[in-house]
């Protein structure tokens, strides 16, 4: 165990694109060595990155309190327990939790999102990718909010992302026709060849509106939107009657310095009786086992493809977050800090 | 029975504000005197006006086909049967149906929205106002789509309108706290004193945002929106977690020559898990009796206030539609053409 605990602290709230300049690297002392009963000391092995993290640094009322200035950036991660006062979380165990951008943290089972021991056979990167929060998001957002029926057409934006690619494949497994929107031929090829999508739209080289007219002549029954902005407006024009729009996020908007106008065609929601609904995966954590059981079945059967983009180096943490916003990540964005001992 | 049938025909599709210049008054022959078996000849006594009619003249795919150029404008009305080949629709009976902007029409029970005989004790104006489509819209939109729970806060825009005022009063009857937005002190006073609202906002003299902060400190649970535009954006900022936005219409937008930008704060739908849903009352016609039974109970108990704004004169029909869009109407907009014989 090292003697210091390096942390990336939020130094300034970003206006516009988030970057390393908004964080400060500080080497502090290890967390309090005197653990309370039930607590554990966790060494961070791997961190996960998600576009939603951009929202956590905004000073607005949301589903989680904003990360405070001077506090380590909030992040999911996998760690190993290096000291324990909890028999259910023994020394050496690998756990998943909100470990934040730091080398060591205290895990407390009484916290709102307590550390959980990784199931047998699940590697740290799998726990953060195909068995991570993004897959829970995909599972409940698609099935619970979107309620796709067999034979329906499902459109997914951000389809090559960790959430989008799992949404698309669950929709395929449920018997839907699945169209994905992604950026670049490499991502589109992966979606079509490895994820089994029925159609892909490369927004970098194709006109989304024209391609949707071709690919969804009967309209879109479920649109799972990770992107927002113009993509959302265009998709609304192609929605079928009684369609459902699942609002998962809006990566096109997160780094805008000023709020951008919304879709000018919302009145189509009336004429076509469309339901547009936002959701947060935290509301489904008590049903996580349901999703994990299905995901494990699909993963073991080889029915779900996924990719991991694993960076390394504590100093590269803030720059790695940016990869999500310029689309450089190829699969779930991760960063490895250490191997388990 | 007169020898001619005057009609207002759609002459030109409006771009921007609809007005008399888009219609042509023509005196044609009576509809075909040889009725088919089952058909009736109906003389129009009274017409109803609704903001949704603005959408019917747009040449876009919607829940009803657009009114064709050269065809009489589509409209609900009350008529009297003056010739009948249908024992269930006898001569002299008062019926409700899509009579259109004309003095005589043929009623056919096999049409999609067939003429219905007015129930005993329901006057023509009541059939178009408190027992009209706007009340069905209010009933199913609020209860089925909005699903208000006792004790929740319900906000209604266009609250003094035929739909909005019934929404607000049903919400009150269901035990909700009800806030209404309307234009002008006269409408606001009527809402507070006669409709029993808990709070009113006069958008012509008050700041909606500031007033919502005062009146809905715990947030809005159900927003029934008839207005759209900036009102919708402002209300989204005040929605509570798990709130429902019922999109009924957008009177602020109907006469815009170009599509206006939508709300810039749609991402709050994600963070607050908000459902925004459009609906069309036609989907509920098979459940109309359910609504009429409740409405009749409330009307007889004096629990619902309503107002009728009755214009007259065939030549004034197009100008009467405009009254809805400049807010001159005080209550359900109607126009009387003739008394029953």
XYZ file of C-alpha atoms in Angstrom:
682
model
C 0.000 0.000 0.000
C 1.438 3.377 -0.976
C 1.720 6.149 1.518
C -0.168 8.748 -0.436
C -3.585 8.835 -2.064
C -3.614 10.668 -5.345
C -6.897 12.320 -6.244
C -8.339 14.364 -9.089
C -10.371 17.097 -7.409
C -12.996 19.197 -9.135
C -11.406 22.622 -9.193
C -13.782 24.587 -11.372
C -17.199 23.935 -12.896
C -16.858 23.711 -16.679
C -18.771 26.033 -18.973
C -18.683 24.266 -22.310
C -16.364 21.340 -22.957
C -15.075 19.611 -19.849
C -11.320 19.057 -19.715
C -8.291 18.464 -17.514
C -8.169 22.166 -16.669
C -11.252 21.742 -14.498
C -9.536 19.262 -12.203
C -6.546 19.411 -9.920
C -4.255 16.464 -9.200
C -3.392 16.323 -5.539
C -1.478 13.771 -3.518
C -2.991 13.596 -0.065
C -2.701 11.214 2.835
C -4.435 7.849 2.817
C -8.011 7.870 4.058
C -8.373 7.622 7.833
C -6.682 4.360 8.862
C -9.074 3.814 11.758
C -12.027 2.252 9.947
C -15.407 2.234 11.630
C -17.080 -1.125 12.119
C -18.429 -2.298 8.752
C -16.121 -0.112 6.680
C -13.421 -1.210 4.285
C -10.427 0.484 2.658
C -10.511 0.018 -1.102
C -7.659 0.388 -3.567
C -8.886 1.485 -6.983
C -7.949 -0.893 -9.803
C -10.050 0.371 -12.698
C -12.346 3.303 -13.398
C -15.352 3.522 -15.669
C -16.352 6.606 -17.673
C -19.828 7.621 -18.699
C -21.246 10.706 -20.453
C -23.570 11.216 -17.477
C -20.516 12.297 -15.466
C -20.618 15.601 -17.324
C -23.920 16.326 -15.593
C -22.546 15.532 -12.138
C -20.283 18.602 -12.166
C -23.113 21.020 -12.976
C -24.402 22.979 -10.023
C -28.065 22.097 -10.553
C -30.640 20.000 -8.730
C -30.538 16.577 -10.312
C -30.858 12.913 -9.443
C -27.542 13.048 -7.571
C -26.121 16.061 -5.741
C -23.465 17.919 -7.737
C -19.852 16.982 -7.077
C -18.573 19.685 -4.740
C -15.697 21.940 -5.653
C -12.559 20.569 -4.016
C -13.984 17.029 -3.806
C -12.703 14.068 -5.826
C -14.655 13.522 -9.033
C -17.415 10.943 -8.636
C -16.854 7.776 -10.669
C -17.720 4.101 -10.721
C -14.839 1.732 -10.383
C -13.531 -1.644 -9.382
C -11.252 -1.923 -6.377
C -9.654 -4.423 -4.103
C -10.197 -4.406 -0.363
C -6.890 -3.768 1.397
C -8.224 -3.399 4.943
C -11.538 -4.523 6.312
C -13.726 -4.273 9.377
C -16.518 -6.108 7.590
C -16.690 -9.920 7.435
C -18.824 -9.793 4.278
C -16.212 -7.693 2.504
C -12.955 -9.508 3.318
C -9.465 -8.290 2.566
C -8.472 -9.180 -1.002
C -12.042 -9.164 -2.365
C -12.776 -7.278 -5.556
C -15.633 -4.806 -5.215
C -17.563 -2.447 -7.431
C -18.765 0.930 -6.255
C -18.499 4.683 -6.408
C -14.742 4.800 -5.886
C -14.230 8.244 -7.436
C -11.096 9.572 -9.093
C -8.673 8.530 -6.381
C -6.340 5.703 -5.554
C -7.922 4.769 -2.252
C -11.360 5.199 -0.791
C -13.397 4.102 2.166
C -16.247 1.778 1.368
C -19.274 1.877 3.637
C -22.164 -0.586 3.312
C -24.469 2.027 4.827
C -23.888 4.472 1.966
C -26.553 4.964 -0.684
C -24.618 3.014 -3.325
C -22.634 0.529 -1.216
C -19.678 -1.497 -2.548
C -20.690 -4.872 -3.945
C -18.441 -7.911 -4.284
C -17.861 -8.918 -7.915
C -19.584 -12.188 -8.820
C -17.412 -15.231 -9.530
C -16.030 -15.216 -13.062
C -16.665 -11.541 -13.740
C -13.481 -9.614 -14.465
C -13.089 -5.978 -13.435
C -13.490 -4.734 -16.989
C -16.586 -6.891 -17.597
C -18.087 -5.636 -14.364
C -17.790 -2.083 -15.666
C -18.727 -2.813 -19.277
C -21.195 -5.541 -20.207
C -22.236 -6.072 -16.572
C -21.933 -2.403 -15.687
C -24.397 0.373 -15.056
C -24.573 1.125 -18.762
C -26.028 -2.327 -19.387
C -28.560 -1.890 -16.585
C -29.441 1.424 -18.186
C -29.892 -0.300 -21.526
C -31.948 -3.141 -20.081
C -34.453 -1.150 -18.027
C -34.599 1.837 -20.341
C -35.414 -0.296 -23.344
C -37.646 -2.915 -21.760
C -39.371 -0.963 -19.002
C -39.630 2.485 -20.552
C -39.565 1.669 -24.259
C -41.634 -1.527 -24.082
C -40.699 -2.824 -27.525
C -42.913 -5.509 -29.021
C -41.731 -8.278 -31.296
C -41.602 -7.115 -34.904
C -41.414 -3.427 -34.044
C -38.726 -1.086 -35.339
C -36.296 0.218 -32.726
C -33.921 3.103 -33.421
C -30.896 3.701 -31.188
C -28.692 6.794 -31.271
C -25.189 6.614 -29.872
C -25.568 2.989 -30.939
C -21.887 2.083 -30.710
C -21.633 3.314 -27.131
C -21.678 1.094 -24.076
C -25.361 1.730 -23.462
C -26.516 2.002 -27.070
C -24.877 -1.190 -28.273
C -26.498 -3.219 -25.502
C -29.884 -1.567 -26.148
C -29.610 -2.489 -29.808
C -28.732 -6.093 -29.102
C -31.423 -6.603 -26.456
C -33.934 -5.200 -28.953
C -32.654 -7.671 -31.539
C -32.929 -10.533 -29.028
C -36.537 -9.467 -28.348
C -37.385 -9.846 -32.025
C -37.297 -6.224 -33.128
C -35.904 -4.680 -36.292
C -33.015 -2.551 -35.052
C -31.463 0.513 -36.664
C -28.450 2.237 -35.099
C -26.935 5.686 -35.552
C -23.209 5.998 -34.887
C -20.236 8.066 -35.990
C -17.749 6.594 -38.449
C -17.542 3.552 -40.656
C -15.570 1.486 -38.165
C -18.298 1.780 -35.515
C -21.038 1.188 -38.065
C -19.312 -1.898 -39.389
C -18.955 -3.319 -35.886
C -22.653 -2.706 -35.214
C -23.765 -4.427 -38.369
C -21.337 -7.340 -38.356
C -20.835 -8.103 -34.681
C -24.008 -6.775 -33.077
C -26.387 -7.962 -35.781
C -28.207 -4.700 -36.420
C -30.612 -4.568 -39.338
C -29.386 -1.171 -40.463
C -26.872 1.475 -39.489
C -26.594 5.188 -40.186
C -23.189 6.876 -40.104
C -24.073 10.409 -39.026
C -20.633 11.616 -40.062
C -21.158 10.759 -43.717
C -24.889 10.190 -44.195
C -28.058 12.272 -43.953
C -29.988 10.879 -41.000
C -33.351 12.092 -42.282
C -32.983 10.522 -45.716
C -31.625 7.283 -44.290
C -34.458 7.002 -41.752
C -36.961 7.412 -44.574
C -35.275 4.482 -46.333
C -34.744 2.260 -43.308
C -37.958 2.936 -41.380
C -40.697 3.308 -44.003
C -43.336 2.206 -41.454
C -41.983 4.596 -38.832
C -40.044 4.093 -35.633
C -41.878 2.392 -32.783
C -39.222 2.879 -30.118
C -36.442 5.465 -30.242
C -33.783 5.059 -27.556
C -32.003 8.406 -27.561
C -28.545 8.967 -26.129
C -27.764 11.999 -28.252
C -30.521 14.651 -28.199
C -30.360 17.828 -30.255
C -30.887 17.572 -34.002
C -30.874 13.777 -33.921
C -33.894 13.830 -31.646
C -35.729 16.342 -33.840
C -35.053 14.297 -36.970
C -36.142 11.051 -35.337
C -39.415 12.586 -34.103
C -40.339 13.233 -37.745
C -40.088 9.501 -38.403
C -41.904 8.199 -35.335
C -44.867 5.893 -35.852
C -48.216 6.441 -34.153
C -48.103 5.413 -30.495
C -44.282 5.419 -30.575
C -42.131 5.660 -27.464
C -39.063 7.863 -27.139
C -36.776 6.795 -24.326
C -34.679 9.754 -23.210
C -31.496 8.333 -21.783
C -29.169 11.266 -22.310
C -28.056 13.895 -24.764
C -24.348 13.669 -25.379
C -24.658 16.279 -28.139
C -25.770 18.820 -25.517
C -23.722 18.129 -22.394
C -20.824 20.389 -23.289
C -22.808 23.259 -24.762
C -22.048 26.466 -22.896
C -25.608 27.725 -23.369
C -28.825 25.715 -23.622
C -29.629 24.813 -27.209
C -33.159 25.059 -28.626
C -35.163 21.852 -28.441
C -37.001 20.056 -31.235
C -39.374 22.319 -33.149
C -41.715 19.431 -33.950
C -42.969 18.432 -30.513
C -46.539 18.829 -31.716
C -46.070 15.580 -33.603
C -46.122 13.980 -30.169
C -49.795 14.937 -29.992
C -50.853 13.987 -33.514
C -49.026 10.643 -33.293
C -49.768 9.955 -29.601
C -46.111 9.621 -28.736
C -44.764 9.083 -25.257
C -41.367 10.621 -24.500
C -39.975 9.636 -21.156
C -36.793 10.159 -19.208
C -35.429 7.702 -16.706
C -32.475 7.187 -14.383
C -30.990 3.755 -13.828
C -30.600 4.381 -10.090
C -34.369 3.876 -9.764
C -33.916 0.292 -10.951
C -31.014 -0.811 -8.742
C -33.316 -2.932 -6.586
C -34.192 -4.908 -9.712
C -30.596 -5.245 -10.907
C -30.523 -9.023 -10.380
C -33.280 -9.423 -12.944
C -31.144 -7.677 -15.539
C -27.912 -9.425 -14.547
C -29.560 -12.839 -14.888
C -30.660 -12.089 -18.453
C -27.367 -10.417 -19.350
C -25.367 -13.370 -18.019
C -27.450 -15.769 -20.078
C -26.928 -13.726 -23.225
C -23.199 -13.205 -22.604
C -22.621 -16.920 -21.980
C -24.529 -17.785 -25.147
C -22.424 -15.351 -27.137
C -25.515 -13.318 -27.979
C -24.126 -9.952 -26.946
C -21.004 -8.358 -28.362
C -19.212 -5.634 -26.452
C -15.946 -3.754 -26.613
C -13.725 -2.203 -23.992
C -11.476 0.773 -24.555
C -8.955 0.550 -21.725
C -6.633 3.497 -21.151
C -4.102 3.641 -18.344
C -2.330 6.046 -16.035
C -3.725 8.051 -13.121
C -2.560 11.277 -14.771
C -4.675 10.521 -17.850
C -8.020 10.302 -16.041
C -9.523 13.681 -17.052
C -8.342 13.359 -20.658
C -9.932 9.913 -20.812
C -13.328 11.384 -19.948
C -13.007 13.679 -22.963
C -12.688 10.685 -25.276
C -16.411 10.078 -24.794
C -17.319 13.527 -26.030
C -15.254 13.500 -29.200
C -16.257 9.908 -29.939
C -12.718 8.511 -29.880
C -13.699 5.673 -27.556
C -14.271 2.331 -29.206
C -16.547 0.646 -26.715
C -16.911 1.135 -22.999
C -14.368 3.691 -21.832
C -12.232 2.359 -18.980
C -8.917 3.237 -17.379
C -6.740 0.791 -15.518
C -4.733 1.906 -12.492
C -3.459 -1.328 -10.997
C -3.739 -5.102 -11.194
C -5.339 -7.046 -8.382
C -2.815 -8.484 -5.952
C -86.023 23.720 -45.979
C -84.103 26.282 -48.048
C -83.222 25.596 -51.618
C -79.521 26.283 -51.326
C -76.806 24.989 -49.066
C -74.290 27.630 -48.124
C -70.796 26.353 -47.406
C -67.449 27.766 -46.359
C -64.890 25.949 -48.518
C -61.163 25.809 -47.801
C -59.707 27.876 -50.606
C -56.090 28.165 -49.601
C -53.898 26.611 -46.929
C -52.890 29.281 -44.438
C -49.253 30.059 -43.740
C -49.319 31.863 -40.426
C -52.560 33.142 -38.914
C -55.696 31.549 -40.288
C -58.440 33.954 -41.384
C -61.515 34.469 -43.554
C -59.274 34.971 -46.604
C -58.495 31.251 -46.599
C -62.111 30.294 -47.107
C -64.681 30.925 -49.797
C -68.397 31.268 -49.160
C -70.376 29.427 -51.798
C -74.081 28.729 -52.133
C -74.535 25.335 -53.711
C -77.438 22.969 -54.176
C -78.762 20.887 -51.303
C -77.019 17.550 -50.796
C -78.343 14.738 -52.956
C -82.096 14.379 -52.135
C -82.051 10.619 -52.804
C -80.688 9.362 -49.502
C -79.244 5.875 -49.313
C -80.755 3.478 -46.808
C -79.518 4.462 -43.337
C -78.636 8.028 -44.267
C -80.184 11.228 -42.969
C -80.221 14.838 -44.140
C -79.127 17.150 -41.330
C -79.702 20.878 -41.005
C -76.939 22.575 -39.031
C -78.143 24.476 -35.967
C -74.938 25.226 -34.131
C -71.211 24.862 -34.768
C -68.392 24.312 -32.316
C -64.885 25.741 -32.674
C -61.678 24.255 -31.390
C -57.997 25.235 -31.748
C -57.313 21.783 -33.192
C -59.144 22.879 -36.350
C -56.073 24.916 -37.272
C -54.178 21.642 -37.670
C -56.855 20.124 -39.926
C -56.050 22.541 -42.755
C -52.327 21.724 -42.787
C -51.252 19.398 -45.543
C -49.461 16.936 -43.260
C -50.031 13.373 -42.157
C -51.916 13.568 -38.891
C -54.611 11.783 -36.917
C -57.239 12.920 -39.447
C -56.658 13.516 -43.155
C -56.224 17.195 -44.039
C -59.326 19.059 -45.188
C -59.059 19.141 -48.958
C -58.882 22.360 -50.914
C -62.378 23.107 -52.215
C -64.053 21.041 -49.501
C -66.182 22.485 -46.694
C -64.217 23.081 -43.522
C -64.488 20.200 -41.065
C -66.314 21.090 -37.852
C -68.363 19.533 -35.079
C -71.898 20.708 -34.798
C -75.442 20.075 -33.687
C -78.098 19.596 -36.303
C -81.683 18.561 -36.751
C -82.706 15.704 -39.003
C -84.914 17.021 -41.801
C -85.124 13.841 -43.894
C -84.401 10.301 -42.816
C -84.008 6.813 -44.185
C -82.943 5.552 -40.759
C -85.480 4.516 -38.082
C -82.929 5.142 -35.324
C -82.390 8.718 -36.519
C -85.944 9.971 -37.041
C -86.946 13.250 -38.628
C -86.867 16.067 -36.090
C -84.220 14.472 -33.886
C -81.254 16.557 -32.761
C -77.907 14.985 -33.561
C -74.254 15.728 -32.948
C -71.579 14.993 -35.514
C -69.043 16.294 -37.983
C -71.437 18.620 -39.800
C -68.762 20.920 -41.232
C -69.122 24.576 -42.157
C -72.314 24.200 -44.145
C -76.047 24.531 -43.685
C -76.955 20.990 -44.661
C -75.081 17.711 -44.627
C -75.683 14.034 -45.097
C -75.300 11.933 -41.980
C -74.221 8.343 -42.430
C -74.072 5.867 -39.513
C -71.392 3.948 -41.388
C -68.971 6.885 -41.347
C -66.046 6.908 -38.953
C -67.625 9.503 -36.666
C -71.357 8.852 -37.142
C -74.085 11.266 -36.016
C -75.320 10.586 -32.498
C -78.714 11.597 -31.092
C -78.440 14.132 -28.264
C -79.359 12.653 -24.886
C -82.562 13.842 -23.203
C -82.092 17.150 -21.417
C -78.885 18.112 -23.157
C -79.210 21.351 -25.116
C -77.279 21.901 -28.349
C -74.855 24.300 -26.683
C -74.261 21.962 -23.736
C -73.656 19.097 -26.131
C -70.857 21.106 -27.726
C -69.470 22.629 -24.538
C -69.555 20.796 -21.225
C -70.628 17.525 -22.867
C -68.544 18.120 -25.985
C -65.326 16.714 -27.330
C -63.328 19.221 -25.331
C -64.641 17.698 -22.114
C -63.835 14.188 -23.316
C -60.366 15.494 -24.126
C -60.082 16.933 -20.640
C -61.364 13.782 -18.964
C -59.194 11.195 -20.704
C -56.157 13.409 -21.096
C -56.052 14.249 -17.429
C -57.104 10.932 -15.923
C -55.692 8.421 -18.397
C -52.547 10.182 -19.548
C -51.806 12.466 -16.601
C -52.856 10.025 -13.863
C -53.070 12.606 -11.084
C -53.050 11.337 -7.525
C -54.887 12.936 -4.632
C -52.828 15.710 -3.077
C -50.664 16.260 -6.143
C -50.189 19.625 -7.823
C -51.721 19.957 -11.279
C -50.883 22.864 -13.595
C -53.119 23.667 -16.572
C -52.250 26.096 -19.356
C -55.038 27.574 -21.442
C -56.946 27.043 -18.214
C -59.912 29.244 -19.127
C -60.512 27.390 -22.368
C -63.168 24.755 -22.899
C -60.692 21.927 -22.364
C -58.480 23.566 -19.764
C -61.275 24.674 -17.466
C -62.732 21.170 -17.353
C -59.280 19.648 -16.771
C -58.739 22.019 -13.862
C -62.095 21.213 -12.277
C -61.766 17.439 -12.686
C -58.344 17.695 -11.060
C -59.903 19.650 -8.203
C -62.662 17.028 -7.872
C -59.976 14.339 -7.678
C -58.388 16.071 -4.702
C -55.480 17.805 -6.414
C -54.081 21.286 -5.856
C -54.797 23.060 -9.138
C -52.999 26.040 -10.655
C -54.199 27.576 -13.920
C -52.516 29.844 -16.452
C -54.828 32.119 -18.472
C -54.772 35.481 -20.204
C -56.404 38.468 -18.532
C -57.849 39.241 -15.139
C -61.422 38.439 -16.146
C -60.533 34.842 -17.075
C -58.342 34.448 -14.015
C -61.065 35.715 -11.730
C -63.574 33.283 -13.234
C -61.137 30.398 -12.719
C -60.513 31.244 -9.113
C -64.043 32.177 -8.085
C -66.253 29.903 -10.169
C -63.967 26.971 -10.963
C -62.378 26.761 -7.518
C -58.728 26.771 -8.571
C -56.104 27.032 -5.869
C -54.057 29.545 -7.806
C -54.078 31.380 -11.122
C -51.382 33.017 -13.207
C -52.293 35.794 -15.630
C -49.675 35.394 -18.341
C -50.523 38.827 -19.723
C -49.473 40.646 -16.569
C -47.432 38.185 -14.536
C -44.128 36.358 -14.887
C -45.012 32.676 -15.195
C -41.646 31.473 -13.935
C -41.712 33.575 -10.779
C -45.345 32.741 -10.071
C -44.747 28.998 -10.513
C -41.903 29.214 -8.016
C -44.339 30.789 -5.539
C -47.329 28.577 -6.257
C -45.600 25.217 -6.806
C -42.722 25.131 -4.309
C -42.810 21.314 -4.287
C -42.923 21.140 -8.071
C -45.634 20.274 -10.555
C -46.759 16.648 -10.629
C -49.015 16.893 -13.678
C -48.858 19.617 -16.322
C -51.734 19.596 -18.786
C -50.461 21.750 -21.644
C -52.692 23.378 -24.224
C -50.256 26.134 -25.108
C -46.737 24.858 -25.875
C -43.851 27.178 -26.678
C -42.326 29.209 -23.871
C -45.029 28.168 -21.429
C -43.992 24.548 -21.848
C -40.305 25.368 -21.399
C -41.001 27.372 -18.257
C -43.222 24.669 -16.777
C -40.597 21.965 -17.401
C -38.250 23.877 -15.103
C -40.783 23.496 -12.300
C -41.733 19.859 -12.781
C -41.345 17.504 -9.837
C -39.548 14.180 -10.097
C -41.684 11.561 -11.857
C -43.979 14.314 -13.182
C -46.259 13.849 -16.186
C -46.700 16.367 -18.974
C -49.880 15.840 -20.956
C -49.476 17.362 -24.405
C -52.944 18.266 -25.566
C -52.105 21.019 -28.022
C -50.020 24.125 -28.543
C -52.210 27.075 -29.338
C -49.169 29.375 -29.146
C -47.674 27.539 -32.119
C -50.548 26.748 -34.462
C -50.391 29.964 -36.453
C -46.616 30.303 -36.658
C -45.515 30.470 -40.280
C -42.302 28.601 -39.480
C -41.679 25.962 -36.819
C -40.495 27.525 -33.576
C -37.658 26.043 -31.515
C -38.762 23.680 -28.780
C -37.877 23.754 -25.102
C -34.136 23.946 -24.467
C -34.444 22.076 -21.179
C -35.659 18.656 -22.308
C -32.757 17.036 -20.481
C -34.625 17.757 -17.267
C -36.974 15.019 -18.440
C -34.137 12.584 -17.853
C -32.864 13.890 -14.526
C -36.391 14.145 -13.135
C -37.810 11.009 -14.832
C -40.585 12.930 -16.502
C -43.072 11.432 -18.920
C -44.325 13.748 -21.676
C -47.104 12.253 -23.733
C -49.383 13.341 -26.523
C -52.858 11.990 -27.049
C -55.868 12.387 -29.314
C -59.388 12.162 -27.950
C -60.568 10.121 -30.964
C -58.747 7.138 -29.460
C -61.109 7.289 -26.483
C -64.464 7.579 -28.258
C -65.339 3.980 -27.438
C -65.038 4.897 -23.772
C -67.033 8.127 -24.066
C -69.932 6.835 -21.938
C -67.582 6.469 -18.998
C -66.711 10.151 -19.231
C -70.269 11.301 -19.905
C -71.523 9.456 -16.823
C -69.024 11.239 -14.579
C -69.521 14.578 -16.310
C -73.312 14.333 -15.961
C -72.967 13.595 -12.255
C -70.693 16.569 -11.744
C -72.828 18.915 -13.848
C -76.008 17.936 -12.031
C -74.315 18.438 -8.674
C -73.144 21.886 -9.773
C -69.529 20.800 -9.403
C -68.371 22.004 -12.816
C -68.652 25.556 -14.077
C -68.545 26.282 -17.775
C -69.149 29.189 -20.118
C -70.357 29.423 -23.674
C -69.428 32.184 -26.090
C -72.171 32.020 -28.732
C -71.712 34.046 -31.901
C -74.185 34.001 -34.765
C -74.441 34.355 -38.534
C -73.226 31.991 -41.243
C -71.065 34.746 -42.717
C -69.171 35.096 -39.412
C -67.952 31.495 -39.238
C -64.286 32.005 -40.255
C -63.917 35.123 -38.110
C -65.307 33.201 -35.154
C -62.508 30.645 -35.444
C -60.006 33.467 -35.092
C -61.460 34.440 -31.717
C -59.795 31.325 -30.266
C -56.369 32.421 -31.411
C -56.478 35.940 -30.065
C -58.098 34.790 -26.835
C -61.274 36.859 -27.268
C -63.530 33.878 -26.571
C -64.931 33.671 -23.052
C -65.643 29.993 -22.726
C -66.436 27.406 -25.361
C -66.614 29.108 -28.751
C -69.903 28.380 -30.515
C -71.896 29.885 -33.367
C -75.631 29.545 -33.778
C -77.165 29.228 -37.233
C -80.757 28.282 -36.550
C -83.176 27.233 -33.821
C -84.592 23.707 -33.797
C -88.026 23.492 -35.390
